[in-house]
Amino acid sequence: MVTVIISMMDTNGSNSSDIYSDLCWIIHKSKVWCVMKESHKIYNTAVEATLEVIGGKWKPVILFHLTFGKKRNNELKRLIPAITQKMLSQQLRELQEEGVILRTSYNQVPPKVKYELTDYGWSLKEILHMMCRWGDSHLERKYGGRATVLANPELGDESDI
């Protein structure tokens, strides 16, 4: 079994500026695949790139809670009771891989781990708080007084957001 990976190159040996330079031909078991190299992605809008990092049901909620300071895993679980422990761990790992949060392990017994926003993660604060305000307006528009946002002791007065 042999796998050969061939990258498209210009005749001078440098990567071409056209779209084909970012293609990779993979030959395996008499089959040929053409795949996009991981280093180059095409987005229709920058919103797609944003959602690639913070999209999903839980990531914005996790990040929102981290805008109020460092949190341990069990604190986040308490603040987001509907998330499973497995999903919380997965989302935290993905956010860490993207460089949005920092995981700090303390050398003590019992083990202690805290999560916090990186400088890059802090750049999302305004977006997250705007999403919160928009959500409040949406709930009022859609449900009137029939929707309840559970009180969050971290938030205090809405003007603090």
XYZ file of N, CA and C in Angstrom:
483
model
N 0.847 -1.160 0.000
C 0.000 0.000 0.000
C 0.901 1.234 0.000
N 0.749 2.073 -1.025
C 1.572 3.267 -1.169
C 0.666 4.478 -1.339
N 0.971 5.523 -0.618
C 0.247 6.780 -0.772
C 1.233 7.832 -1.233
N 0.894 8.505 -2.303
C 1.744 9.553 -2.844
C 0.967 10.860 -2.787
N 1.591 11.888 -2.256
C 0.960 13.202 -2.201
C 1.740 14.140 -3.105
N 1.055 14.717 -4.071
C 1.689 15.613 -5.027
C 1.056 16.990 -4.892
N 1.868 17.993 -4.619
C 1.373 19.370 -4.566
C 1.627 20.029 -5.904
N 0.696 20.821 -6.374
C 0.864 21.557 -7.619
C 1.860 22.689 -7.377
N 2.868 22.799 -8.243
C 3.880 23.842 -8.101
C 4.092 24.512 -9.455
N 4.585 25.740 -9.427
C 5.005 26.412 -10.652
C 6.257 25.721 -11.173
N 6.595 26.014 -12.409
C 7.801 25.415 -12.974
C 9.059 25.908 -12.270
N 9.002 27.096 -11.638
C 10.184 27.596 -10.930
C 10.283 27.035 -9.515
N 9.332 26.182 -9.124
C 9.402 25.532 -7.826
C 8.658 26.236 -6.716
N 8.160 27.442 -6.963
C 7.403 28.133 -5.917
C 5.919 27.858 -6.103
N 5.181 28.054 -5.047
C 3.741 27.852 -5.147
C 3.138 28.883 -6.082
N 2.275 28.438 -6.951
C 1.600 29.313 -7.894
C 0.565 30.156 -7.169
N 0.258 31.328 -7.698
C -0.739 32.187 -7.068
C -2.158 31.810 -7.477
N -2.299 30.962 -8.487
C -3.665 30.601 -8.878
C -4.232 29.536 -7.949
N -5.499 29.262 -8.099
C -6.200 28.365 -7.171
C -5.616 26.956 -7.169
N -5.043 26.524 -8.291
C -4.529 25.166 -8.356
C -3.305 24.945 -7.478
N -2.625 26.003 -7.097
C -1.452 25.846 -6.238
C -1.837 25.364 -4.850
N -3.085 25.542 -4.490
C -3.530 25.142 -3.165
C -4.198 23.771 -3.164
N -4.066 23.069 -4.264
C -4.635 21.730 -4.340
C -3.558 20.694 -4.094
N -3.965 19.601 -3.556
C -3.052 18.523 -3.257
C -3.648 17.260 -3.872
N -2.885 16.563 -4.675
C -3.370 15.333 -5.293
C -2.901 14.157 -4.455
N -3.820 13.322 -4.049
C -3.483 12.156 -3.242
C -3.813 10.910 -4.047
N -2.805 10.061 -4.216
C -2.983 8.814 -4.951
C -2.858 7.683 -3.950
N -3.907 6.866 -3.837
C -3.919 5.795 -2.852
C -4.759 4.645 -3.384
N -4.178 3.458 -3.421
C -4.881 2.262 -3.882
C -5.552 2.493 -5.236
N -4.806 3.014 -6.177
C -5.271 3.253 -7.540
C -6.405 4.268 -7.634
N -6.606 5.041 -6.597
C -7.614 6.102 -6.647
C -6.900 7.436 -6.478
N -7.447 8.460 -7.090
C -6.844 9.785 -7.025
C -7.859 10.761 -6.437
N -7.417 11.504 -5.427
C -8.267 12.537 -4.830
C -7.566 13.873 -4.971
N -8.338 14.882 -5.198
C -7.828 16.246 -5.214
C -8.443 16.942 -4.008
N -7.608 17.381 -3.079
C -8.120 18.015 -1.865
C -7.454 19.370 -1.668
N -8.152 20.243 -0.975
C -7.616 21.562 -0.660
C -6.626 21.423 0.486
N -5.482 22.059 0.366
C -4.527 22.065 1.466
C -5.144 22.793 2.646
N -4.821 22.359 3.850
C -5.385 22.956 5.066
C -4.974 24.418 5.227
N -3.864 24.804 4.641
C -3.359 26.158 4.848
C -4.159 27.230 4.111
N -5.019 26.838 3.203
C -5.773 27.822 2.437
C -7.251 27.481 2.469
N -8.055 28.416 2.911
C -9.499 28.209 2.944
C -10.159 29.392 2.263
N -11.301 29.135 1.697
C -12.068 30.184 1.043
C -13.373 30.354 1.801
N -13.676 31.588 2.176
C -14.912 31.911 2.885
C -15.724 32.865 2.020
N -17.028 32.715 2.041
C -17.895 33.649 1.338
C -18.019 34.955 2.100
N -17.862 34.896 3.413
C -17.940 36.080 4.262
C -17.123 35.831 5.524
N -16.669 36.896 6.153
C -15.880 36.762 7.376
C -16.711 36.208 8.530
N -18.030 36.303 8.417
C -18.900 35.720 9.450
C -18.658 34.213 9.535
N -18.428 33.569 8.392
C -18.136 32.131 8.383
C -16.873 31.828 9.185
N -15.858 32.654 9.030
C -14.607 32.451 9.769
C -14.832 32.628 11.262
N -15.661 33.599 11.629
C -15.981 33.822 13.042
C -16.717 32.625 13.613
N -17.723 32.150 12.878
C -18.511 31.011 13.357
C -17.701 29.726 13.411
N -16.666 29.628 12.588
C -15.796 28.460 12.643
C -15.106 28.367 14.006
N -14.852 29.510 14.621
C -14.181 29.547 15.922
C -15.179 29.520 17.072
N -16.229 30.341 17.011
C -17.136 30.476 18.159
C -18.540 29.964 17.882
N -18.742 29.327 16.736
C -20.081 28.860 16.390
C -20.502 27.642 17.187
N -21.780 27.386 17.164
C -22.335 26.243 17.867
C -23.214 26.681 19.015
N -23.819 25.707 19.647
C -24.764 25.983 20.722
C -24.077 26.441 22.004
N -22.892 25.920 22.290
C -22.298 26.132 23.611
C -21.119 27.087 23.667
N -20.344 27.201 22.595
C -19.132 28.028 22.650
C -19.414 29.482 23.024
N -20.401 30.138 22.417
C -20.651 31.525 22.829
C -21.055 31.643 24.297
N -21.793 30.671 24.802
C -22.222 30.702 26.206
C -21.014 30.532 27.126
N -20.143 29.602 26.795
C -18.917 29.391 27.578
C -18.078 30.666 27.579
N -17.869 31.225 26.396
C -17.058 32.438 26.285
C -17.686 33.598 27.041
N -19.007 33.715 26.967
C -19.703 34.783 27.688
C -19.413 34.694 29.182
N -19.516 33.498 29.749
C -19.245 33.337 31.181
C -17.786 33.643 31.517
N -16.879 33.336 30.596
C -15.462 33.615 30.849
C -15.135 35.107 30.772
N -16.040 35.919 30.204
C -15.799 37.370 30.211
C -15.917 37.941 31.619
N -16.427 37.147 32.560
C -16.541 37.590 33.945
C -15.406 37.058 34.810
N -14.408 36.447 34.168
C -13.233 35.999 34.910
C -12.964 34.516 34.753
N -11.863 34.080 35.356
C -11.439 32.681 35.303
C -12.513 31.791 35.907
N -12.660 30.606 35.307
C -13.645 29.646 35.806
C -13.044 28.247 35.803
N -13.404 27.487 36.815
C -13.070 26.068 36.839
C -14.132 25.323 36.042
N -13.803 24.106 35.660
C -14.717 23.279 34.886
C -16.067 23.142 35.586
N -16.044 22.851 36.889
C -17.304 22.644 37.606
C -18.115 23.935 37.719
N -17.458 25.092 37.728
C -18.182 26.370 37.742
C -18.922 26.573 36.425
N -18.243 26.272 35.320
C -18.888 26.391 34.015
C -20.057 25.420 33.899
N -19.873 24.215 34.401
C -20.951 23.219 34.361
C -22.154 23.708 35.163
N -21.910 24.336 36.298
C -23.002 24.859 37.124
C -23.719 26.013 36.414
N -22.958 26.864 35.730
C -23.538 27.995 35.014
C -24.287 27.583 33.750
N -23.924 26.416 33.200
C -24.555 25.909 31.973
C -25.075 24.502 32.261
N -26.130 24.364 33.034
C -26.567 23.041 33.487
C -26.998 22.089 32.369
N -27.413 22.609 31.219
C -27.893 21.730 30.149
C -26.767 21.068 29.353
N -25.539 21.534 29.505
C -24.424 20.953 28.753
C -23.924 19.704 29.473
N -23.574 18.678 28.692
C -22.999 17.478 29.301
C -21.525 17.734 29.598
N -20.970 16.963 30.506
C -19.556 17.120 30.850
C -18.675 16.830 29.643
N -19.051 15.822 28.865
C -18.282 15.467 27.671
C -18.279 16.626 26.665
N -19.441 17.223 26.439
C -19.543 18.337 25.495
C -18.776 19.556 26.005
N -18.867 19.834 27.297
C -18.132 20.961 27.875
C -16.634 20.775 27.668
N -16.135 19.582 27.947
C -14.702 19.304 27.769
C -14.292 19.468 26.317
N -15.120 18.979 25.397
C -14.820 19.077 23.969
C -14.791 20.542 23.520
N -15.779 21.313 23.929
C -15.848 22.719 23.537
C -14.673 23.513 24.113
N -14.322 23.247 25.357
C -13.174 23.915 25.975
C -11.887 23.574 25.228
N -11.729 22.315 24.851
C -10.538 21.885 24.114
C -10.458 22.609 22.759
N -11.588 22.690 22.046
C -11.597 23.353 20.739
C -11.295 24.845 20.868
N -11.864 25.489 21.870
C -11.593 26.913 22.084
C -10.127 27.143 22.452
N -9.559 26.211 23.186
C -8.145 26.295 23.549
C -7.276 26.131 22.301
N -7.620 25.176 21.438
C -6.867 24.952 20.205
C -6.909 26.169 19.289
N -8.007 26.912 19.327
C -8.139 28.123 18.506
C -7.415 29.319 19.119
N -6.915 29.162 20.343
C -6.193 30.247 20.991
C -7.085 31.298 21.625
N -8.356 30.952 21.831
C -9.322 31.892 22.394
C -9.332 31.829 23.919
N -9.073 30.640 24.470
C -9.012 30.492 25.925
C -7.690 29.849 26.321
N -7.342 30.060 27.569
C -6.126 29.489 28.143
C -6.525 28.545 29.264
N -5.930 27.376 29.266
C -6.155 26.385 30.324
C -4.926 26.391 31.220
N -5.136 26.650 32.509
C -4.032 26.667 33.463
C -4.233 25.556 34.473
N -3.242 24.654 34.559
C -3.265 23.572 35.547
C -2.390 23.973 36.720
N -2.922 23.793 37.915
C -2.174 24.097 39.128
C -1.668 22.784 39.709
N -0.407 22.754 40.101
C 0.218 21.549 40.624
C -0.142 21.403 42.097
N -1.293 20.810 42.347
C -1.750 20.610 43.720
C -2.674 19.403 43.782
N -2.966 18.978 44.990
C -3.881 17.865 45.205
C -5.058 18.400 46.003
N -6.279 18.205 45.554
C -6.667 17.620 44.266
C -6.295 18.548 43.106
N -6.209 17.978 41.897
C -5.837 18.787 40.736
C -6.806 19.958 40.547
N -6.258 21.067 40.102
C -7.070 22.261 39.887
C -6.745 22.812 38.504
N -7.786 23.077 37.717
C -7.633 23.637 36.376
C -8.581 24.818 36.253
N -8.083 25.909 35.683
C -8.934 27.074 35.435
C -8.826 27.477 33.973
N -9.922 28.019 33.473
C -9.982 28.509 32.100
C -10.199 30.009 32.128
N -9.547 30.688 31.185
C -9.714 32.135 31.072
C -9.540 32.540 29.617
N -10.024 33.714 29.291
C -9.865 34.231 27.941
C -8.428 34.682 27.720
N -7.911 34.428 26.531
C -6.624 34.988 26.125
C -6.878 36.421 25.644
N -5.830 37.144 25.310
C -6.022 38.478 24.727
C -6.874 38.376 23.463
N -6.620 37.353 22.681
C -7.399 37.105 21.465
C -8.865 36.848 21.828
N -9.101 36.084 22.870
C -10.458 35.805 23.333
C -11.170 37.048 23.841
N -10.427 37.930 24.508
C -11.031 39.176 25.007
C -11.553 40.037 23.872
N -10.999 39.870 22.671
C -11.485 40.656 21.528
C -12.927 40.295 21.163
N -13.447 39.199 21.713
C -14.831 38.772 21.460
C -15.829 39.337 22.465
N -15.351 39.995 23.508
C -16.232 40.432 24.599
C -17.412 41.264 24.102
N -17.147 42.263 23.301
C -18.225 43.148 22.837
C -19.241 42.383 21.988
N -18.762 41.485 21.135
C -19.674 40.676 20.318
C -20.579 39.839 21.214
N -20.009 39.202 22.211
C -20.781 38.334 23.104
C -21.814 39.122 23.895
N -21.441 40.279 24.381
C -22.387 41.084 25.154
C -23.468 41.682 24.253
N -23.110 41.988 23.001
C -24.117 42.450 22.044
C -25.103 41.327 21.735
N -24.604 40.098 21.637
C -25.494 38.953 21.416
C -26.472 38.804 22.578
N -25.995 39.050 23.782
C -26.849 38.969 24.966
C -27.954 40.022 24.897
N -27.590 41.241 24.562
C -28.589 42.309 24.460
C -29.580 42.023 23.339
N -29.083 41.526 22.198
C -29.969 41.191 21.090
C -30.924 40.077 21.512
N -30.413 39.087 22.231
C -31.254 37.994 22.714
C -32.366 38.489 23.619
N -32.059 39.447 24.499
C -33.093 40.034 25.356
C -34.180 40.694 24.512
N -33.773 41.468 23.506
C -34.739 42.136 22.624
C -35.562 41.121 21.846
N -34.899 40.081 21.369
C -35.592 39.034 20.612
C -36.643 38.342 21.475
N -36.278 38.000 22.696
C -37.233 37.336 23.593
C -38.434 38.228 23.877
N -38.190 39.501 24.065
C -39.293 40.443 24.316
C -40.198 40.533 23.089
N -39.592 40.610 21.911
C -40.364 40.712 20.663
C -41.174 39.448 20.407
N -40.550 38.298 20.618
C -41.201 37.030 20.288
C -42.186 36.571 21.358
N -41.834 36.732 22.627
C -42.647 36.167 23.698
C -43.283 37.205 24.614
N -42.945 38.464 24.437
C -43.456 39.482 25.354
C -42.954 39.180 26.754
N -43.837 39.156 27.707
C -43.442 38.868 29.081
C -43.492 37.395 29.425
N -43.650 36.526 28.409
C -43.808 35.097 28.672
C -42.492 34.321 28.613
N -41.366 35.006 28.512
C -40.061 34.333 28.491
C -39.250 34.804 29.687
N -38.493 33.890 30.240
C -37.677 34.223 31.399
C -36.229 33.873 31.121
N -35.349 34.820 31.366
C -33.916 34.550 31.342
C -33.529 34.388 32.799
N -33.019 33.216 33.128
C -32.659 32.959 34.519
C -31.649 33.984 35.000
N -31.845 34.450 36.198
C -30.939 35.456 36.760
C -29.538 34.880 36.852
N -28.572 35.679 36.487
C -27.176 35.277 36.572
C -26.506 36.206 37.566
N -26.075 35.700 38.694
C -25.488 36.566 39.715
C -24.262 37.326 39.226
N -23.617 36.831 38.162
C -22.437 37.521 37.636
C -22.819 38.806 36.913
N -24.009 38.834 36.330
C -24.372 39.943 35.467
C -24.715 41.213 36.223
N -25.369 41.064 37.353
C -25.789 42.259 38.081
C -26.781 43.046 37.253
N -26.631 44.360 37.230
C -27.508 45.244 36.482
C -27.208 45.112 34.992
N -28.252 45.202 34.156
C -28.077 45.091 32.715
C -27.117 46.157 32.191
N -27.051 47.280 32.850
C -26.150 48.341 32.399
C -24.680 47.946 32.546
N -24.417 46.896 33.317
C -23.037 46.420 33.482
C -22.561 45.630 32.280
N -23.485 45.192 31.428
C -23.124 44.329 30.304
C -22.477 45.147 29.217
